Amino acid sequence: MSEHVEPPTRRDFLFGAIYAAGAGGVLASLLPLADTLAPAADTLALASIEVDLAPILEGQAITVLWRGKAVFVRHRTPAEIAAARETDLAKLRDPQTDADRVLRPEWLVAVGVCTHLGCVPLGQRSGQPRGDHGGWFCPCHGAHYDTSGRVRKGPAPANLAVPPYVFLDDTRIRIG
Amino acid sequence: MTAPLSSPATRLGKLVAAAADRLPLSTQIRRGVVDHPLPNSLERWGKLVGSLAAFLLVVMIATGVILAMHYTPHVDHAFDSVERIMRDVGSGWLVRYLHKNGASLFFAVAYIHVFRCLYLRSYRPPRERMWRLGVILLLLMTATAFMGYVLPWGQMSLWGATVITSAFSAVPVVGERIVAFLWGGYAIGTPTLNRFFVLHFLLPFAIFGVTVAYLGRRRLTKDLFALGIFLVAACVLVFWFPDHLGHPDNYVPADPAVTPPHLMPEWYFLPLYAVLRAIPDKLMGVVAMVGALLVLFAVPRLDRSPEHGGRPRPWFAVAFWLFALDCILLGYIGAKPAEGVWMVAARLATAYYFLHFLVVLPLLTHREPDARGRLPGLAATGLKALTALAAVLAVASPFGGETLREHDWSWRGPFGGYDAAQLRRGHQVYSQSCAACHGMKRVRFRELAALGYGDEEIAAFAAARFVTDGPDDEGEMFERPGLPSDAFPSPFPNDRAAMAANSGAKPPDLSLLAKASVGGADYVVAVLTGYGEPPPATEIPPGTYYNTAFPGHAIAMAPQIFDGAFEFADGAPNDAAAIARDVAAFLQWASEPELEARRAMGLRVAAFLLALLAAMYALKRRDRAVAMPKRRVKT
């Protein structure tokens, strides 16, 4: 390249600065536009729900909707609790003790949304497949969960989430 | 199809040309299209595919704008508004079926074009920019079709959207926040539906723009005959098999608490879905699915072999047909359950998909093995035949499930319609038995006119039922006798009451049951007559009955149909099987009241198209006779 290259002048610098500032302004003005697409205040403030546990017999489970998602409430049998407690943590993909996942051993409350791609796993009703570990089985892509809602097999990367909840008394909980 | 000089079309063409000159792409395109024209026959093929795509795009935009005028993007109203289009809006079923099947045809044309380009290696310089523009078009189409499929808000809509948007949660660290941003909430809801609707409306205009750049100054096809054949095929699809390519589950309204047991996308996404499921790791599965599309961008770099000057490349043909077969196989696997042998097959097919692009193509680049022998030629021909066979089998295969006994319905066959006497008997069975638990909120009493009832009879049917109305002047809800404009009411005030009265199992609304079941009316008969003793070692939960046809075999509904349970005024047989057939026919009519009108219009359209086709054929023969001597002079 034998052509003579002009050194940058003050004018070039000003142009550069103006372009940079303009681009920054455009980007900044896009932020509120993007913000409108995020969950709105009323969605964020979605009320908590109360669940009556009294009618759920041992071995049964119910599904309630919280924030538009299915939440599993399962009244576990002693055998199911024992299976969940005795699991070797080293075998788990997402290691968590059962005690960390429940407030009271006989009640398991978990978001019924497969951590793979968001399907609702089967196993709530008797007669549905519960997977290899007696918990839930997701029919979409074949994830297996145990009686503590922990992933044991399949493509899911994490355990079923435990929503925030408290016991109001012995037979009522509030989720959220 | 060339426009006369100085017509608006030519002016538009000049405008497009002027715009194309100002686009940086234009030189590339001109070099690709004008300076390096394809052989004559291939150019004609290209024009045909381009014309079909342009035609379909216009159809999709026209029908889509009309559908948008009737559609409501809200979780409580979306499904109902689509059903209103199907049942109440004049010719609404036609517009919706055109739009729904138009998407399938659009993808069919696009895929044929992609495979043709891969076969002809149209991605080599100087056409690589064109190829990449085409891949962008494919990506835009994919996004648009995905969002469009969510809008009817059936079970497949909701759960397909859930699976695909949840794929973004695989992104490390910020994944969950991206998903909440996409949804506008904690789950897919009205904000999601609304933005998908807007984007589904907007993106086609981007597609339109890119298509104009892509097709450039290529003129439309003159092969009206081939265009006519396509139209006849489209007519058969829309008027006779409008739901063949969709899953019946999408006629079940979306339910965020229950995922359908056999989740699957539309056929054109099945190969990608198979890739997603093949990999047992979430992040890698998503990466592979996206990669399967994005690898197309890299094809011009992966296959760098120079021009072969028309020398045959038999090994390349073998590789190509193996790849095509692999894609069809992936599509077939995508519709199967994610377990057992299908998972193994999915992994093998996925591995080969990437192997073809990343290994086979570059290898063939360096040397096409010297292949004078007949082996590769034979292999390519065999693979070609196998691919065609697999494509036919995949298209014809049903959605699985146990095979049901097929009955000889009056609407079977291309000219079939409903048997009004049978529908009246079915209506009698519904009113006297089913209606005790099941409503039909999409069917109005006035529609019974189609069964041959008079106005007074219909008014009497309606008045025999009570519907809740109000509030009155005191603010109280009240019950009144039904009117012909009312829908068949449900006996329960709401879903919760229905569940409470039926030990937790809600009796489904029957308006769409036949259409929403795999097997349709055959399935209804199979369930009604499928009761029996459970086989040994089968446990049936308390409060349910064993039924051979019902999914899971435990049904909460007690047997309802017995020999002689109903007396028909027309003296028709009233054994249990006959009664079940009559009520199944009635439910079929309830779910597809437009069937007779659809087929009648289909026959008229087909007759018109066939006449047009004959004229086009005559024209084609004449053109060929004129063109032949000319070409001999030229070459």
PDB file of N, CA, C and O in Angstrom, chain B residues 492-524:
ATOM      1  N   PHE B 492     -73.166 -29.143  35.400  1.00  0.00           N
ATOM      2  CA  PHE B 492     -72.424 -28.651  36.561  1.00  0.00           C
ATOM      3  C   PHE B 492     -72.132 -27.168  36.398  1.00  0.00           C
ATOM      4  O   PHE B 492     -71.834 -26.711  35.283  1.00  0.00           O
ATOM      5  N   PRO B 493     -72.190 -26.409  37.510  1.00  0.00           N
ATOM      6  CA  PRO B 493     -71.948 -24.960  37.389  1.00  0.00           C
ATOM      7  C   PRO B 493     -70.519 -24.635  36.993  1.00  0.00           C
ATOM      8  O   PRO B 493     -70.268 -23.621  36.353  1.00  0.00           O
ATOM      9  N   ASN B 494     -69.549 -25.466  37.372  1.00  0.00           N
ATOM     10  CA  ASN B 494     -68.156 -25.203  36.987  1.00  0.00           C
ATOM     11  C   ASN B 494     -67.355 -26.499  37.079  1.00  0.00           C
ATOM     12  O   ASN B 494     -67.865 -27.534  37.519  1.00  0.00           O
ATOM     13  N   ASP B 495     -66.080 -26.424  36.681  1.00  0.00           N
ATOM     14  CA  ASP B 495     -65.234 -27.619  36.626  1.00  0.00           C
ATOM     15  C   ASP B 495     -65.057 -28.265  37.990  1.00  0.00           C
ATOM     16  O   ASP B 495     -65.066 -29.487  38.125  1.00  0.00           O
ATOM     17  N   ARG B 496     -64.905 -27.429  39.026  1.00  0.00           N
ATOM     18  CA  ARG B 496     -64.681 -27.963  40.370  1.00  0.00           C
ATOM     19  C   ARG B 496     -65.888 -28.792  40.802  1.00  0.00           C
ATOM     20  O   ARG B 496     -65.740 -29.873  41.374  1.00  0.00           O
ATOM     21  N   ALA B 497     -67.096 -28.233  40.554  1.00  0.00           N
ATOM     22  CA  ALA B 497     -68.311 -28.958  40.938  1.00  0.00           C
ATOM     23  C   ALA B 497     -68.388 -30.271  40.169  1.00  0.00           C
ATOM     24  O   ALA B 497     -68.776 -31.314  40.717  1.00  0.00           O
ATOM     25  N   ALA B 498     -67.991 -30.221  38.875  1.00  0.00           N
ATOM     26  CA  ALA B 498     -68.029 -31.434  38.058  1.00  0.00           C
ATOM     27  C   ALA B 498     -67.070 -32.485  38.612  1.00  0.00           C
ATOM     28  O   ALA B 498     -67.381 -33.682  38.677  1.00  0.00           O
ATOM     29  N   MET B 499     -65.899 -32.043  39.052  1.00  0.00           N
ATOM     30  CA  MET B 499     -64.924 -32.987  39.602  1.00  0.00           C
ATOM     31  C   MET B 499     -65.432 -33.551  40.927  1.00  0.00           C
ATOM     32  O   MET B 499     -65.338 -34.753  41.196  1.00  0.00           O
ATOM     33  N   ALA B 500     -65.986 -32.664  41.774  1.00  0.00           N
ATOM     34  CA  ALA B 500     -66.449 -33.108  43.082  1.00  0.00           C
ATOM     35  C   ALA B 500     -67.541 -34.160  42.941  1.00  0.00           C
ATOM     36  O   ALA B 500     -67.612 -35.120  43.719  1.00  0.00           O
ATOM     37  N   ALA B 501     -68.416 -34.001  41.937  1.00  0.00           N
ATOM     38  CA  ALA B 501     -69.538 -34.928  41.782  1.00  0.00           C
ATOM     39  C   ALA B 501     -69.109 -36.230  41.111  1.00  0.00           C
ATOM     40  O   ALA B 501     -69.893 -37.171  41.026  1.00  0.00           O
ATOM     41  N   ASN B 502     -67.888 -36.305  40.590  1.00  0.00           N
ATOM     42  CA  ASN B 502     -67.469 -37.485  39.844  1.00  0.00           C
ATOM     43  C   ASN B 502     -66.150 -38.037  40.357  1.00  0.00           C
ATOM     44  O   ASN B 502     -65.284 -38.413  39.582  1.00  0.00           O
ATOM     45  N   SER B 503     -65.976 -38.036  41.663  1.00  0.00           N
ATOM     46  CA  SER B 503     -64.777 -38.531  42.338  1.00  0.00           C
ATOM     47  C   SER B 503     -63.491 -38.052  41.663  1.00  0.00           C
ATOM     48  O   SER B 503     -62.580 -38.828  41.387  1.00  0.00           O
ATOM     49  N   GLY B 504     -63.439 -36.753  41.384  1.00  0.00           N
ATOM     50  CA  GLY B 504     -62.190 -36.140  40.945  1.00  0.00           C
ATOM     51  C   GLY B 504     -61.952 -36.140  39.454  1.00  0.00           C
ATOM     52  O   GLY B 504     -61.022 -35.499  38.982  1.00  0.00           O
ATOM     53  N   ALA B 505     -62.753 -36.888  38.677  1.00  0.00           N
ATOM     54  CA  ALA B 505     -62.541 -36.919  37.229  1.00  0.00           C
ATOM     55  C   ALA B 505     -63.623 -36.074  36.568  1.00  0.00           C
ATOM     56  O   ALA B 505     -64.799 -36.389  36.639  1.00  0.00           O
ATOM     57  N   LYS B 506     -63.205 -35.002  35.910  1.00  0.00           N
ATOM     58  CA  LYS B 506     -64.164 -34.104  35.282  1.00  0.00           C
ATOM     59  C   LYS B 506     -64.710 -34.730  34.004  1.00  0.00           C
ATOM     60  O   LYS B 506     -63.929 -35.096  33.128  1.00  0.00           O
ATOM     61  N   PRO B 507     -66.044 -34.861  33.865  1.00  0.00           N
ATOM     62  CA  PRO B 507     -66.556 -35.356  32.575  1.00  0.00           C
ATOM     63  C   PRO B 507     -66.237 -34.333  31.493  1.00  0.00           C
ATOM     64  O   PRO B 507     -66.619 -33.179  31.613  1.00  0.00           O
ATOM     65  N   PRO B 508     -65.507 -34.722  30.445  1.00  0.00           N
ATOM     66  CA  PRO B 508     -65.096 -33.719  29.454  1.00  0.00           C
ATOM     67  C   PRO B 508     -66.283 -33.199  28.652  1.00  0.00           C
ATOM     68  O   PRO B 508     -67.278 -33.892  28.470  1.00  0.00           O
ATOM     69  N   ASP B 509     -66.146 -31.956  28.198  1.00  0.00           N
ATOM     70  CA  ASP B 509     -67.103 -31.394  27.259  1.00  0.00           C
ATOM     71  C   ASP B 509     -67.023 -32.208  25.968  1.00  0.00           C
ATOM     72  O   ASP B 509     -65.927 -32.560  25.528  1.00  0.00           O
ATOM     73  N   LEU B 510     -68.171 -32.519  25.365  1.00  0.00           N
ATOM     74  CA  LEU B 510     -68.150 -33.446  24.226  1.00  0.00           C
ATOM     75  C   LEU B 510     -68.101 -32.756  22.864  1.00  0.00           C
ATOM     76  O   LEU B 510     -68.056 -33.429  21.843  1.00  0.00           O
ATOM     77  N   SER B 511     -68.088 -31.405  22.838  1.00  0.00           N
ATOM     78  CA  SER B 511     -68.145 -30.717  21.532  1.00  0.00           C
ATOM     79  C   SER B 511     -67.062 -31.190  20.578  1.00  0.00           C
ATOM     80  O   SER B 511     -67.294 -31.328  19.385  1.00  0.00           O
ATOM     81  N   LEU B 512     -65.858 -31.388  21.091  1.00  0.00           N
ATOM     82  CA  LEU B 512     -64.733 -31.679  20.207  1.00  0.00           C
ATOM     83  C   LEU B 512     -64.145 -33.057  20.459  1.00  0.00           C
ATOM     84  O   LEU B 512     -63.080 -33.381  19.940  1.00  0.00           O
ATOM     85  N   LEU B 513     -64.847 -33.869  21.276  1.00  0.00           N
ATOM     86  CA  LEU B 513     -64.227 -35.118  21.728  1.00  0.00           C
ATOM     87  C   LEU B 513     -63.784 -36.010  20.567  1.00  0.00           C
ATOM     88  O   LEU B 513     -62.672 -36.539  20.565  1.00  0.00           O
ATOM     89  N   ALA B 514     -64.648 -36.158  19.545  1.00  0.00           N
ATOM     90  CA  ALA B 514     -64.312 -37.077  18.448  1.00  0.00           C
ATOM     91  C   ALA B 514     -63.060 -36.594  17.715  1.00  0.00           C
ATOM     92  O   ALA B 514     -62.154 -37.368  17.417  1.00  0.00           O
ATOM     93  N   LYS B 515     -63.015 -35.272  17.446  1.00  0.00           N
ATOM     94  CA  LYS B 515     -61.890 -34.719  16.709  1.00  0.00           C
ATOM     95  C   LYS B 515     -60.614 -34.716  17.552  1.00  0.00           C
ATOM     96  O   LYS B 515     -59.512 -34.748  17.017  1.00  0.00           O
ATOM     97  N   ALA B 516     -60.770 -34.654  18.878  1.00  0.00           N
ATOM     98  CA  ALA B 516     -59.614 -34.529  19.767  1.00  0.00           C
ATOM     99  C   ALA B 516     -59.054 -35.888  20.167  1.00  0.00           C
ATOM    100  O   ALA B 516     -58.113 -35.951  20.944  1.00  0.00           O
ATOM    101  N   SER B 517     -59.647 -36.973  19.661  1.00  0.00           N
ATOM    102  CA  SER B 517     -59.180 -38.303  20.045  1.00  0.00           C
ATOM    103  C   SER B 517     -58.481 -38.959  18.867  1.00  0.00           C
ATOM    104  O   SER B 517     -58.956 -38.862  17.731  1.00  0.00           O
ATOM    105  N   VAL B 518     -57.364 -39.625  19.158  1.00  0.00           N
ATOM    106  CA  VAL B 518     -56.720 -40.416  18.118  1.00  0.00           C
ATOM    107  C   VAL B 518     -57.683 -41.546  17.766  1.00  0.00           C
ATOM    108  O   VAL B 518     -58.077 -42.320  18.626  1.00  0.00           O
ATOM    109  N   GLY B 519     -58.086 -41.630  16.496  1.00  0.00           N
ATOM    110  CA  GLY B 519     -59.057 -42.644  16.099  1.00  0.00           C
ATOM    111  C   GLY B 519     -60.456 -42.088  15.919  1.00  0.00           C
ATOM    112  O   GLY B 519     -61.319 -42.750  15.356  1.00  0.00           O
ATOM    113  N   GLY B 520     -60.725 -40.862  16.405  1.00  0.00           N
ATOM    114  CA  GLY B 520     -61.997 -40.189  16.165  1.00  0.00           C
ATOM    115  C   GLY B 520     -63.191 -40.995  16.639  1.00  0.00           C
ATOM    116  O   GLY B 520     -63.214 -41.521  17.758  1.00  0.00           O
ATOM    117  N   ALA B 521     -64.197 -41.127  15.762  1.00  0.00           N
ATOM    118  CA  ALA B 521     -65.431 -41.811  16.129  1.00  0.00           C
ATOM    119  C   ALA B 521     -65.177 -43.284  16.455  1.00  0.00           C
ATOM    120  O   ALA B 521     -65.860 -43.864  17.317  1.00  0.00           O
ATOM    121  N   ASP B 522     -64.181 -43.890  15.806  1.00  0.00           N
ATOM    122  CA  ASP B 522     -63.842 -45.285  16.131  1.00  0.00           C
ATOM    123  C   ASP B 522     -63.434 -45.408  17.596  1.00  0.00           C
ATOM    124  O   ASP B 522     -63.762 -46.383  18.276  1.00  0.00           O
ATOM    125  N   TYR B 523     -62.724 -44.380  18.073  1.00  0.00           N
ATOM    126  CA  TYR B 523     -62.298 -44.395  19.471  1.00  0.00           C
ATOM    127  C   TYR B 523     -63.505 -44.277  20.406  1.00  0.00           C
ATOM    128  O   TYR B 523     -63.583 -44.963  21.429  1.00  0.00           O
ATOM    129  N   VAL B 524     -64.457 -43.406  20.048  1.00  0.00           N
ATOM    130  CA  VAL B 524     -65.647 -43.239  20.892  1.00  0.00           C
ATOM    131  C   VAL B 524     -66.374 -44.574  21.034  1.00  0.00           C
ATOM    132  O   VAL B 524     -66.745 -44.987  22.142  1.00  0.00           O
TER     133      VAL B 524
END
